[in-house]
Short mmCIF file of C-alpha atoms and ligand atoms in Angstrom, two decimals:
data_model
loop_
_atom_site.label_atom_id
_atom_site.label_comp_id
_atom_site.label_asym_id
_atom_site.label_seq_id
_atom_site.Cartn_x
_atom_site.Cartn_y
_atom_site.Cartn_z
CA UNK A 1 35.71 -90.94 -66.79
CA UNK A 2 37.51 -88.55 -64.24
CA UNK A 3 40.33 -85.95 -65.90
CA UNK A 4 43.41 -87.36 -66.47
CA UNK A 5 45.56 -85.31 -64.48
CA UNK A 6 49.11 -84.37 -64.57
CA UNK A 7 51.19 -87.35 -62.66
CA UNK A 8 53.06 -84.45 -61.01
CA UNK A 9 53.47 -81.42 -58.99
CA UNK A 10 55.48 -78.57 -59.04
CA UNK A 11 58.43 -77.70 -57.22
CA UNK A 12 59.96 -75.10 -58.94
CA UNK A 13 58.74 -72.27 -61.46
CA UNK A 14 60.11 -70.49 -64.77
CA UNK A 15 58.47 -67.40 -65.21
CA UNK A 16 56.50 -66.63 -68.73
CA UNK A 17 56.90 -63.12 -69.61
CA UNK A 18 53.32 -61.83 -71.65
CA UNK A 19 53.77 -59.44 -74.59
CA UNK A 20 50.98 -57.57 -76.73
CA UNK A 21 49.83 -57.89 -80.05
CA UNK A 22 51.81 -54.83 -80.76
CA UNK A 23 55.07 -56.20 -79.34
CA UNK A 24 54.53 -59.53 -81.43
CA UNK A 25 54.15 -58.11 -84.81
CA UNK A 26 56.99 -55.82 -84.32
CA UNK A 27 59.02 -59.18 -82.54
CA UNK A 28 58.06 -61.22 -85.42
CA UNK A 29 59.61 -58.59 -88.35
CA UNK A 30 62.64 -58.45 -86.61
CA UNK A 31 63.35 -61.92 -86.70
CA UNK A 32 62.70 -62.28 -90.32
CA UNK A 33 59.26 -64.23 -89.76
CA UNK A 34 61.45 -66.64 -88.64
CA UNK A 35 60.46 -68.61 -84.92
CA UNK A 36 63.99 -69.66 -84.55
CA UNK A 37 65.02 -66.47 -84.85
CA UNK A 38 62.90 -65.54 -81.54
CA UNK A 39 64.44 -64.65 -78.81
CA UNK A 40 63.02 -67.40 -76.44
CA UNK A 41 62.24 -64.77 -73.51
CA UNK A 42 59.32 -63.00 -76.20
CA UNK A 43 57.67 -66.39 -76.24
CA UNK A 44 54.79 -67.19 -74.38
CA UNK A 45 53.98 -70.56 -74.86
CA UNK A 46 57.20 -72.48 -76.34
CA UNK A 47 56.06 -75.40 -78.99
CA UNK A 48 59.11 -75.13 -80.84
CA UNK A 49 60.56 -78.49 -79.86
CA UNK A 50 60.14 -81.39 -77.43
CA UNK A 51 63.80 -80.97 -77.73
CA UNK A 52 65.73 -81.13 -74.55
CA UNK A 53 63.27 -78.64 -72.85
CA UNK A 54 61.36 -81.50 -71.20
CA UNK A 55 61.42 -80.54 -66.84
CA UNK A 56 63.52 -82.73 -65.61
CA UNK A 57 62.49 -84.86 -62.41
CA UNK A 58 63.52 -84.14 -58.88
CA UNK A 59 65.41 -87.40 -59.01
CA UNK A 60 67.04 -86.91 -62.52
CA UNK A 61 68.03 -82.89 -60.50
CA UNK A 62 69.56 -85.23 -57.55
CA UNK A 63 71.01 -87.83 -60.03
CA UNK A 64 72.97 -84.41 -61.64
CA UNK A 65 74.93 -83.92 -57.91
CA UNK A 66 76.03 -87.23 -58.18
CA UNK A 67 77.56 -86.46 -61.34
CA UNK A 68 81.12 -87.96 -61.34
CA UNK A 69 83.42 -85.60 -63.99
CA UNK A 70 86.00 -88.35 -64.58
CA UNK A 71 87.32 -88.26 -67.92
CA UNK A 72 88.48 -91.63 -68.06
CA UNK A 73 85.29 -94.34 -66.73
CA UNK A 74 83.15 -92.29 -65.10
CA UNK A 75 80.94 -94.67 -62.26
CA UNK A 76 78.37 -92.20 -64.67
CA UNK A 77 79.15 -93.71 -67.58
CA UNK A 78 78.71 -96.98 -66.32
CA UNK A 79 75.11 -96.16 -64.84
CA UNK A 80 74.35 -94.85 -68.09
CA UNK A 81 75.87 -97.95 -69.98
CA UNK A 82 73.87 -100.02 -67.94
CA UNK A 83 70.63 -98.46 -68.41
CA UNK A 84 71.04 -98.50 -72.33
CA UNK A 85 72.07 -101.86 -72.38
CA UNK A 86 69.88 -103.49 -70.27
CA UNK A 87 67.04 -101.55 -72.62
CA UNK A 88 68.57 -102.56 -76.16
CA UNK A 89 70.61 -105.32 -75.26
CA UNK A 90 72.67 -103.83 -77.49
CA UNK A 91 76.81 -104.54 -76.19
CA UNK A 92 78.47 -101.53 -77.53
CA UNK A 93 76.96 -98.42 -76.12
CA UNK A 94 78.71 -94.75 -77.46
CA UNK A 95 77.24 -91.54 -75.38
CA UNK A 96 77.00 -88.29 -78.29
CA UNK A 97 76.25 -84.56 -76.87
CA UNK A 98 73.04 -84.80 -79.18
CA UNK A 99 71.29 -87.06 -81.68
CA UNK A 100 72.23 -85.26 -84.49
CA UNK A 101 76.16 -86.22 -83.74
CA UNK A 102 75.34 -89.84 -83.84
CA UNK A 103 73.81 -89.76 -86.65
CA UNK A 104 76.87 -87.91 -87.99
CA UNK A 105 79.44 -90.34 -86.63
CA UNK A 106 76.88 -93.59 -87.97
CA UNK A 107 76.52 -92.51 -91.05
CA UNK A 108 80.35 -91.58 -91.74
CA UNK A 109 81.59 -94.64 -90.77
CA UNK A 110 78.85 -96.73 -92.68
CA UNK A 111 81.06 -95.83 -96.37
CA UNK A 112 77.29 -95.18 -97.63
CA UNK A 113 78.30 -93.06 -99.85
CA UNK A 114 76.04 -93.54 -103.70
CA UNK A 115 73.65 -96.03 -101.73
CA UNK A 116 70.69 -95.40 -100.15
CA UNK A 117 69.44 -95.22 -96.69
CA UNK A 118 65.57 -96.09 -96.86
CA UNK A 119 63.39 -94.80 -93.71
CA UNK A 120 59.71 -94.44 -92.93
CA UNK A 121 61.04 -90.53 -93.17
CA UNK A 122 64.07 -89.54 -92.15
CA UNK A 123 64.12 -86.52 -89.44
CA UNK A 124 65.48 -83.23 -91.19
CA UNK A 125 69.26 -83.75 -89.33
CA UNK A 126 69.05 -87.37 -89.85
CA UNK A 127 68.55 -86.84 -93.79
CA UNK A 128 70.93 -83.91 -93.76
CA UNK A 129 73.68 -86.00 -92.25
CA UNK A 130 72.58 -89.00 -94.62
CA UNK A 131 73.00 -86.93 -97.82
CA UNK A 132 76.41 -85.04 -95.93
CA UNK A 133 78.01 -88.61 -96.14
CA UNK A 134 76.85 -88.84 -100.05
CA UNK A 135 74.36 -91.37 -99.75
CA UNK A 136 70.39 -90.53 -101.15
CA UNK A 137 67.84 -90.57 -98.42
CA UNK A 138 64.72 -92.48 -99.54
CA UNK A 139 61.43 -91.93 -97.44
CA UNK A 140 58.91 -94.87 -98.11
CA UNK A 141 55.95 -94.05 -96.00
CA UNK A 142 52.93 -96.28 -95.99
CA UNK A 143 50.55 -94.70 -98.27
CA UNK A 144 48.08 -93.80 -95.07
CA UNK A 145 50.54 -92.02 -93.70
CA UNK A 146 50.58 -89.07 -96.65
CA UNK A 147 46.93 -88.42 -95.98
CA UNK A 148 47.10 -85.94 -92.58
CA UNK A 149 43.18 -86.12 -92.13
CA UNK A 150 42.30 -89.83 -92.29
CA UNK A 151 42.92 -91.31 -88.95
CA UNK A 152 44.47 -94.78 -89.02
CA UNK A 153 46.40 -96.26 -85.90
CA UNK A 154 49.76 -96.90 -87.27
CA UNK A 155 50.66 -94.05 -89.75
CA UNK A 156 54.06 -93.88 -89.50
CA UNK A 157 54.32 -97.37 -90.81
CA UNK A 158 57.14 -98.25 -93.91
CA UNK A 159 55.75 -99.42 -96.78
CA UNK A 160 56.56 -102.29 -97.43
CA UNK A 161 55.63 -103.45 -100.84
CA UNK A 162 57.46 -99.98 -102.09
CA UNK A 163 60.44 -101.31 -100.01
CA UNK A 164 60.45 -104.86 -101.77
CA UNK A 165 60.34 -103.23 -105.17
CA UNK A 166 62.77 -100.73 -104.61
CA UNK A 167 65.33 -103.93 -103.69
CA UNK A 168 63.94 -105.40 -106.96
CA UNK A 169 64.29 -102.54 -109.04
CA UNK A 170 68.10 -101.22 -107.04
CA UNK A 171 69.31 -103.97 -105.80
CA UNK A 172 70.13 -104.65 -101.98
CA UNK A 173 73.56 -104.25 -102.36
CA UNK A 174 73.04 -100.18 -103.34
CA UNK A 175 71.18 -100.38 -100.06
CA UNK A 176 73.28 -98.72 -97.13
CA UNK A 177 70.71 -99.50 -94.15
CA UNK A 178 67.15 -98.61 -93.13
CA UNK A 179 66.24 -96.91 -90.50
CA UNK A 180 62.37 -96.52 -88.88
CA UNK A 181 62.07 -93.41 -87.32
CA UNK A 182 59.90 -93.83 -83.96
CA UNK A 183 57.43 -92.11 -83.58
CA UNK A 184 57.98 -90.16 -87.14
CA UNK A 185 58.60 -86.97 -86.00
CA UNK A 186 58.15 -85.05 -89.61
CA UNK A 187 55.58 -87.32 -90.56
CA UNK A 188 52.60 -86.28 -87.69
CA UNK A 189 54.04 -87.96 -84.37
CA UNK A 190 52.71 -91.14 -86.00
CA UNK A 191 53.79 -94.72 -84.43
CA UNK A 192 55.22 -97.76 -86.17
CA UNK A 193 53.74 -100.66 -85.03
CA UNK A 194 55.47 -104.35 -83.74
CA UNK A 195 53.91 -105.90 -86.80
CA UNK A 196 55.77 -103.21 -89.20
CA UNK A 197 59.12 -103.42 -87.31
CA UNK A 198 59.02 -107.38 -87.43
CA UNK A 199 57.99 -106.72 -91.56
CA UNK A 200 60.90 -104.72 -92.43
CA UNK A 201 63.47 -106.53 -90.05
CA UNK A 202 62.74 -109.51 -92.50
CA UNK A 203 63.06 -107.88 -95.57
CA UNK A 204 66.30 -106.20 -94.16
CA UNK A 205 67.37 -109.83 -92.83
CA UNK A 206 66.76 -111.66 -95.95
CA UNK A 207 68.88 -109.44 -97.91
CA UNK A 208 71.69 -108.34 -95.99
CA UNK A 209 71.02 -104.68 -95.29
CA UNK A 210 71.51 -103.42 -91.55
CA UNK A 211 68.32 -102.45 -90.12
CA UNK A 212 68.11 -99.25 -87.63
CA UNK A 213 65.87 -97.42 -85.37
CA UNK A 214 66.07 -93.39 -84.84
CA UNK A 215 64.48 -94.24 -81.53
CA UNK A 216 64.30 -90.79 -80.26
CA UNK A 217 60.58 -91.48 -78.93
CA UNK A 218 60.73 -95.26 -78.51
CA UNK A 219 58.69 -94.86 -75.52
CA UNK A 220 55.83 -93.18 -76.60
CA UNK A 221 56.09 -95.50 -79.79
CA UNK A 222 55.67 -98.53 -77.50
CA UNK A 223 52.36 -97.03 -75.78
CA UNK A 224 50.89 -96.72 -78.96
CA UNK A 225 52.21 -100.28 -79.73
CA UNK A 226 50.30 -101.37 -76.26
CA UNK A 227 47.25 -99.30 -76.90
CA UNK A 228 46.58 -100.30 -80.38
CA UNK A 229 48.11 -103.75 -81.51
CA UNK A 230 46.16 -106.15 -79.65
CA UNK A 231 48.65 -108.74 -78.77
CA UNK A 232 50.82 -106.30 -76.87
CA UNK A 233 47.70 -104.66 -74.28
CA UNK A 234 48.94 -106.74 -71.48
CA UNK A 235 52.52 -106.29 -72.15
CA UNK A 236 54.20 -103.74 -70.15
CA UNK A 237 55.87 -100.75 -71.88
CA UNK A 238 59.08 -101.80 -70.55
CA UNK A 239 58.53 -105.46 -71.97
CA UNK A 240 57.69 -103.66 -75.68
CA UNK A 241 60.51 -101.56 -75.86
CA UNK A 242 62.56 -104.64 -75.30
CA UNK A 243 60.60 -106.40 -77.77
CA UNK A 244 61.75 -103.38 -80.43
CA UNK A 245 65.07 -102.98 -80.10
CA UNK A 246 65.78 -106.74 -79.88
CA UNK A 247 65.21 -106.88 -83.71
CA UNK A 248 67.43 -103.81 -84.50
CA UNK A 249 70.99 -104.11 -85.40
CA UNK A 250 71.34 -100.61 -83.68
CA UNK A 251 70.17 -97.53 -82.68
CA UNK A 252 70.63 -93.33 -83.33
CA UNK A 253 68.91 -91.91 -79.86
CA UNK A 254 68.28 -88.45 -78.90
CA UNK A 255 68.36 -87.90 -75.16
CA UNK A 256 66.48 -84.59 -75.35
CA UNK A 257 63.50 -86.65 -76.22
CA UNK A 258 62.26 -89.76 -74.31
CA UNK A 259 64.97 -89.47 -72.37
CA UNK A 260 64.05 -86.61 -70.32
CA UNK A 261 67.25 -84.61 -70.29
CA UNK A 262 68.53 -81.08 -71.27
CA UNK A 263 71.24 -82.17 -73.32
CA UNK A 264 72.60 -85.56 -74.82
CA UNK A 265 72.43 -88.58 -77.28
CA UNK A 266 73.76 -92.73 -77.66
CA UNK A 267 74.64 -94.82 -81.04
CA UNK A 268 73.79 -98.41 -79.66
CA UNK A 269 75.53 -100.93 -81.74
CA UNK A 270 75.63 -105.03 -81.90
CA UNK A 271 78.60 -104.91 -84.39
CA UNK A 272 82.04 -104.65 -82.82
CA UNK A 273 83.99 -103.71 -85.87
CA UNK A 274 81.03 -100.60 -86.53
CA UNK A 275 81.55 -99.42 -83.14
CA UNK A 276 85.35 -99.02 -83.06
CA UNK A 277 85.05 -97.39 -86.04
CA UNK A 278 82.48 -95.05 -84.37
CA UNK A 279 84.48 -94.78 -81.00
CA UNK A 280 87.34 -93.43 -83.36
CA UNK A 281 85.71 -91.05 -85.12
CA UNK A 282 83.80 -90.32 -81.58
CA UNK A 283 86.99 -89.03 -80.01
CA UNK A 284 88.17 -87.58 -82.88
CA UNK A 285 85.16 -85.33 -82.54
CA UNK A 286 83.12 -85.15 -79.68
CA UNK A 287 85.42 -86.80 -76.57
CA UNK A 288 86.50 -89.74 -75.35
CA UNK A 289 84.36 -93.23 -75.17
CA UNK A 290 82.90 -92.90 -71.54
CA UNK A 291 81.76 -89.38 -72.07
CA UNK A 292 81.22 -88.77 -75.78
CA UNK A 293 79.93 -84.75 -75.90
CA UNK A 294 78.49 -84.56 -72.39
CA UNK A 295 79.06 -84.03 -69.11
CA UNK A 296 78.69 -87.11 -65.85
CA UNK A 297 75.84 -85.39 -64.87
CA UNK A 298 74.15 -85.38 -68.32
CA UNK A 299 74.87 -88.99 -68.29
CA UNK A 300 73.27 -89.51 -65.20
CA UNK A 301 70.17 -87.40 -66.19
CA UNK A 302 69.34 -89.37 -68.92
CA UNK A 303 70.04 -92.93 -67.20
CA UNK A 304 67.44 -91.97 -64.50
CA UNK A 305 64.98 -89.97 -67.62
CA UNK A 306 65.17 -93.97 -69.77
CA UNK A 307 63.41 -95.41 -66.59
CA UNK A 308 61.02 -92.74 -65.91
CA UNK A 309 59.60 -92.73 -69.23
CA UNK A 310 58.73 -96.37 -69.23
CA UNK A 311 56.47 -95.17 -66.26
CA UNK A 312 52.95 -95.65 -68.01
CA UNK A 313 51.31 -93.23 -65.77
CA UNK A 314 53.30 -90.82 -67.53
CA UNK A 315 52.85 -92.35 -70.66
CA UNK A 316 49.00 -92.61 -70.33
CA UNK A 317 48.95 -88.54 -69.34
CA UNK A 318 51.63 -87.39 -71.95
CA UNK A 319 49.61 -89.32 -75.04
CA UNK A 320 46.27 -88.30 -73.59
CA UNK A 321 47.34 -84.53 -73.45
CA UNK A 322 48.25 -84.35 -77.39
CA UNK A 323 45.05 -86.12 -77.18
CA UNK A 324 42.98 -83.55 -75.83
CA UNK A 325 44.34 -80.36 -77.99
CA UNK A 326 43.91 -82.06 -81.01
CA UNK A 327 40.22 -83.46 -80.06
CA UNK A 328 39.50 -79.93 -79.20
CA UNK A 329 40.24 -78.46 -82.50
CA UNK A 330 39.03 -81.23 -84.73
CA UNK A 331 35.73 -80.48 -82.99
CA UNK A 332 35.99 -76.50 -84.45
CA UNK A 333 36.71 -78.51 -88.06
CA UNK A 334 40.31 -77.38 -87.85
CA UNK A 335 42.50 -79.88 -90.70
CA UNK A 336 44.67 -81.41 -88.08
CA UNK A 337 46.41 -84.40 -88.64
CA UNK A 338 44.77 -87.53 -87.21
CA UNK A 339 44.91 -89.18 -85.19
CA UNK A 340 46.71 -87.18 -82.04
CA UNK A 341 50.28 -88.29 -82.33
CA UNK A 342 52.90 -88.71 -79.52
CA UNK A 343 54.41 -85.39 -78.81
CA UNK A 344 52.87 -82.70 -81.12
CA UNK A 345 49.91 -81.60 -82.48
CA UNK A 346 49.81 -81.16 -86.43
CA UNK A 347 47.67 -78.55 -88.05
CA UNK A 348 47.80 -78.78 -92.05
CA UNK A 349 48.43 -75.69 -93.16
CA UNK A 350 47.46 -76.65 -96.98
CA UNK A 351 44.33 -77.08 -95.73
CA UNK A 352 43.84 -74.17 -93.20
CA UNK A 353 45.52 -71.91 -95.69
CA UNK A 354 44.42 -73.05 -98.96
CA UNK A 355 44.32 -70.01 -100.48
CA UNK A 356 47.94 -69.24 -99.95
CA UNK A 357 49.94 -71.27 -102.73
CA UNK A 358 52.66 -73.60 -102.03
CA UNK A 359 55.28 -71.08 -102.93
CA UNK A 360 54.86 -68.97 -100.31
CA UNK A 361 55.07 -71.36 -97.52
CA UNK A 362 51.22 -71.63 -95.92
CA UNK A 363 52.90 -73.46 -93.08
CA UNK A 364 55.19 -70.48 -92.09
CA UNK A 365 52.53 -68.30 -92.42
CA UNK A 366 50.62 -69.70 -90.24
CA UNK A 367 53.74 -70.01 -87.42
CA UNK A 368 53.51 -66.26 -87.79
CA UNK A 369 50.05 -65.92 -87.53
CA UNK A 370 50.32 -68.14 -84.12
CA UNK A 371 52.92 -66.16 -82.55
CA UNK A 372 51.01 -62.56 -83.16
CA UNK A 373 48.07 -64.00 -82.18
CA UNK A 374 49.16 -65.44 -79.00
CA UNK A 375 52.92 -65.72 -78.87
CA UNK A 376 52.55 -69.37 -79.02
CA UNK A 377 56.09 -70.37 -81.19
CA UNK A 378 55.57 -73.24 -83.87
CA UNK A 379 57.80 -74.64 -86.26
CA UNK A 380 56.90 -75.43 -89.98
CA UNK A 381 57.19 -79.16 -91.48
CA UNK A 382 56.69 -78.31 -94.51
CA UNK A 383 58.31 -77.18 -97.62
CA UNK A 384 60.31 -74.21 -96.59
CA UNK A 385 62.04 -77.38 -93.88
CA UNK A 386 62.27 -79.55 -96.89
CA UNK A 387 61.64 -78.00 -100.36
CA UNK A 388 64.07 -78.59 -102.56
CA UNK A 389 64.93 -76.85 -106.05
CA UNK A 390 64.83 -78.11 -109.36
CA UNK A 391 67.40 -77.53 -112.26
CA UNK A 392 65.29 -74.13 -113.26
CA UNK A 393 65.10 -72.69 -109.60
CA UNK A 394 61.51 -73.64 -108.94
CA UNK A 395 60.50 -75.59 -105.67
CA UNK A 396 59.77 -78.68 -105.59
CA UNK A 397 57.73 -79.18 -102.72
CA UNK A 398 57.36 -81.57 -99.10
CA UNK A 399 54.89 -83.88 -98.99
CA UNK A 400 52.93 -82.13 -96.80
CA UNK A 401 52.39 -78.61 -95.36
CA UNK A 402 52.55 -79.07 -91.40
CA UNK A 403 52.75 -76.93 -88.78
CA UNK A 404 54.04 -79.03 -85.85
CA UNK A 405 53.30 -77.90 -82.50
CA UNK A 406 55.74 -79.81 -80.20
CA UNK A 407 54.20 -79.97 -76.22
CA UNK A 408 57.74 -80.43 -74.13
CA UNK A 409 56.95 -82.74 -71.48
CA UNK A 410 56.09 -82.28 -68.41
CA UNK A 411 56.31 -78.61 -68.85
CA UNK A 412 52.94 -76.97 -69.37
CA UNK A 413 49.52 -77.53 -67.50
CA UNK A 414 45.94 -78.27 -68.78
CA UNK A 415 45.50 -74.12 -68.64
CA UNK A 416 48.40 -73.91 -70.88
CA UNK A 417 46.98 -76.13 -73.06
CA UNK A 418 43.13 -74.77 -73.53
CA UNK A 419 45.21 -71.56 -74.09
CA UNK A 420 46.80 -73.14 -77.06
CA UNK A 421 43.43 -74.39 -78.30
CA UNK A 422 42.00 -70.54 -78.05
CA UNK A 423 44.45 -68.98 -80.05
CA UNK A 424 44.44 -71.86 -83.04
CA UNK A 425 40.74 -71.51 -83.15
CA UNK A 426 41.13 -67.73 -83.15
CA UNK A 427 43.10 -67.48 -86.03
CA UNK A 428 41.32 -70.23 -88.02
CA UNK A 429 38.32 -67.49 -87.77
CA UNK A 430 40.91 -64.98 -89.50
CA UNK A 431 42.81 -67.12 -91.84
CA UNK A 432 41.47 -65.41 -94.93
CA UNK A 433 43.05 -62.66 -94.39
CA UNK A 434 46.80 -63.95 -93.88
CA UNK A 435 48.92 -63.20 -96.56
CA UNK A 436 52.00 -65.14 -97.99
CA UNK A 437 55.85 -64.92 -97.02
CA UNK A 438 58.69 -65.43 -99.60
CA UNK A 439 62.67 -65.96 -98.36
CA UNK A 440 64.80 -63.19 -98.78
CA UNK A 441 67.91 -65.11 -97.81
CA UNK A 442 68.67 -68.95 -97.05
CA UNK A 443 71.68 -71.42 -96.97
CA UNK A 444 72.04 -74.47 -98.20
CA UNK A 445 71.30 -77.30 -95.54
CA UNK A 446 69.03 -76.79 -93.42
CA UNK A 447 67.98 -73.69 -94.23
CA UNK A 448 64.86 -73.34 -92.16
CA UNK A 449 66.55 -72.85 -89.09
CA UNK A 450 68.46 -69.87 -90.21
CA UNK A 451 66.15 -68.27 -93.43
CA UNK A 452 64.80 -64.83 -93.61
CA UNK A 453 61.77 -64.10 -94.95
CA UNK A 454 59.24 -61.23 -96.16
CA UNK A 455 55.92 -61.14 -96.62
CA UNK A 456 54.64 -60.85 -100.27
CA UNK A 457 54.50 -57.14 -101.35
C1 PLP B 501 65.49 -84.66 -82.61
C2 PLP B 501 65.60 -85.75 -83.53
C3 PLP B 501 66.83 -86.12 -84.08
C4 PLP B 501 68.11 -85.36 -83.82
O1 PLP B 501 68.43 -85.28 -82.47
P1 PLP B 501 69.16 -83.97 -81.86
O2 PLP B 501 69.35 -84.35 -80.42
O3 PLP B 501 68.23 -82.83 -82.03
O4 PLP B 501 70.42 -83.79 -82.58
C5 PLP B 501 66.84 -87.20 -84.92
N1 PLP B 501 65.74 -87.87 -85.24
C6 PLP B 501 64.54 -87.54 -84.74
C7 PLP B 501 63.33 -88.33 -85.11
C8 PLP B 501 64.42 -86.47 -83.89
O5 PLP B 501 63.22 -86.14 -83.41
#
């Protein structure tokens, strides 16, 4: 088989700025062995997030001159409408500056509050926002999905008998909604699959609770859904997609993700007394109904990004590329969660770091360890992003220790990439001599993105 090569070339540059080993350790202490912390120029090779710092496409660039900054019914907003519509066919379409604020808006309106919202796993701003509103975030994740080593092809599956007895046991009325999270982005990447989606709309149908998709990566979801589910290999991506959201009552959407774009989110909603109560709360907060947060030309960014994704040239070289990282550590024996999922590679740092204990967050160690050793910038999914604390101060910790290294798309090249693989493999050889971190300072949501740590004295 011939290299599967980028479906792209380049038109214009960014320039990555190399620093030493020196520089790194000394970059590293000053932001409190913190990545977010970085300053982003001190990077090298950015795997923070997939999140908004995809390169957008010389048409989505044109679409941003046609822009039109209306406030009031933008020709924008109705391009955008459009697209989402004709995607979810979903009627009531409300534009959001990010995710995160529709999930915000959703979950205010929804009067949740004491109920619970039951997910595969809920994303760290979807759950924050879920327990902001004073309902209990419940993640029921099929039991394959826990296990980051044993490859299976549809890990970020709900599981489903846990979901039937937790209506037995609760009761569906202290049920708020569930919401599948495609692909699950703390759980590995991992896709849901048709089968799954059809499984819990049933459940959710049967008794009365509104079912959801945080469909930030629908697209790469639905390759996976083509690749792997039989019944759907000669269904187009476009067709599957449809497929999806036609059993969803509505839909929480990132635009930074599949969508392609810088900047920008959507609620899509069938039920027209939800959405005016989201369009008031929408202006209330983030602008009026044709423009929620975001500017014409974001709108017309991601209307042109939600067709280009569907493209399954692109889909076929995106899934292939987390492919080929993780293939190339697996075969160093590097504990990397299997299979490859859509947009990030996931290296278990319980594993990798076993002889660091729980307490002093293996995962963030090893982000640390990354960025010194190459200036490659990680994030932890772990329990420093999710740990909680019990009533005597002592953690109770994730599920799993990840270290999530997000590939933006259509950013870096196959050089970029074997780079990558170098420096992971490079401080695998080391790892016995890393050493622990503890936090010297956090807050209390979300505290990952802000904490300052130390290494163990
Ligand atoms: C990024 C993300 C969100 C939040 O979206 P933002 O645009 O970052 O606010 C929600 N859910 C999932 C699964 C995500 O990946």
């Amino acid at each position: 088989m011939k290299t599967i090569i980028e479906p792209f070339k380049i038109k214009s540059v960014e320039p990555i700025f190399i620093t030493t080993v020196e520089e790194r350790v000394q970059i590293i202490k000053d932001a409190f062995y913190n990545p977010f912390l970085i300053p982003a120029e001190k990077v090298l090779i950015d795997l923070l997030t997939d999140s908004g710092t995809s390169a957008m496409s010389s048409s989505q660039w044109a679409g941003m001159m046609i822009g039109d900054e209306s406030y009031a019914g933008s020709p924008s907003f109705f391009r955008f409408e459009n697209t989402v519509k004709d995607l979810t066919n979903m009627p009531f379409i409300i534009p959001t500056h990010q995710g995160r604020a529709a999930e915000k808006i959703l979950f205010s309106v929804l009067g949740a509050k004491g109920k619970m919202v039951v997910s595969n796993t809920l994303f760290d701003t979807t759950r924050a926002n879920v327990e902001a509103s004073g309902a209990i975030g419940v993640d029921l994740l099929c039991p394959e999905g826990k296990l980051p080593n044993v490859p299976s092809d549809f890990k970020g599956n709900l599981d489903i008998e846990a979901f039937k007895s937790l209506i037995d046991k609760n009761g569906a009325d202290n049920i708020a909604i569930c919401i599948l999270t495609v692909t699950n982005n703390s759980g590995g990447g991992q896709p849901v699959s048709m089968q799954n989606i059809i499984d819990v709309k049933n459940i959710c149908k049967l008794n009365g609770i509104s079912f959801f998709l945080d469909a930030c990566r629908f697209a790469e979801n639905c390759y996976f859904i083509k690749l792997r589910e039989k019944k759907y290999a000669d269904s187009s991506v476009e067709q599957i997609a449809k497929e999806m959201f036609s059993y969803a009552d509505g839909c929480t959407m990132s635009a930074k993700k599949d969508a392609f774009a810088n900047m920008g989110g959507f609620l899509a909603l069938h039920n027209e007394d939800l959405s005016n109560k989201c369009k008031n709360l929408l202006i209330l907060t983030e602008g009026f109904t044709t423009y929620g947060g975001l500017s014409g030309r974001d709108l017309e960014a991601i209307a042109i990004g939600l067709k280009e994704v569907l493209q399954e040239d692109y889909l076929k070289y995106r899934i292939n590329s987390i492919e080929y990282l993780t293939n190339k550590l697996i075969k160093e024996n590097i504990p990397v969660m299997q299979p490859a999922g859509g947009h990030a590679v996931y290296l278990d740092a319980k594993q990798f770091l076993s002889h660091i204990p729980i307490e002093q967050f293996p995962g963030q160690v090893l982000v640390t360890a990354l960025f010194i050793e190459g200036g490659i910038r990680a994030v932890e999914i772990g329990s420093l992003m999710f740990g909680k604390y019990d009533s005597m101060n002592q953690l109770i910790p994730a599920q799993m220790e990840l270290v999530r290294l997000a590939i933006p798309r259509r950013v870096y090249t196959q050089s970029h990439i074997d780079y990558v693989a170098e420096v992971i493999i490079e401080v695998y050889k080391k790892r016995d001599a890393l050493k622990g971190l503890v936090i010297t300072s956090e807050q209390p949501v979300l505290r990952h993105f802000t904490a300052k740590l130390a290494p163990v004295s």
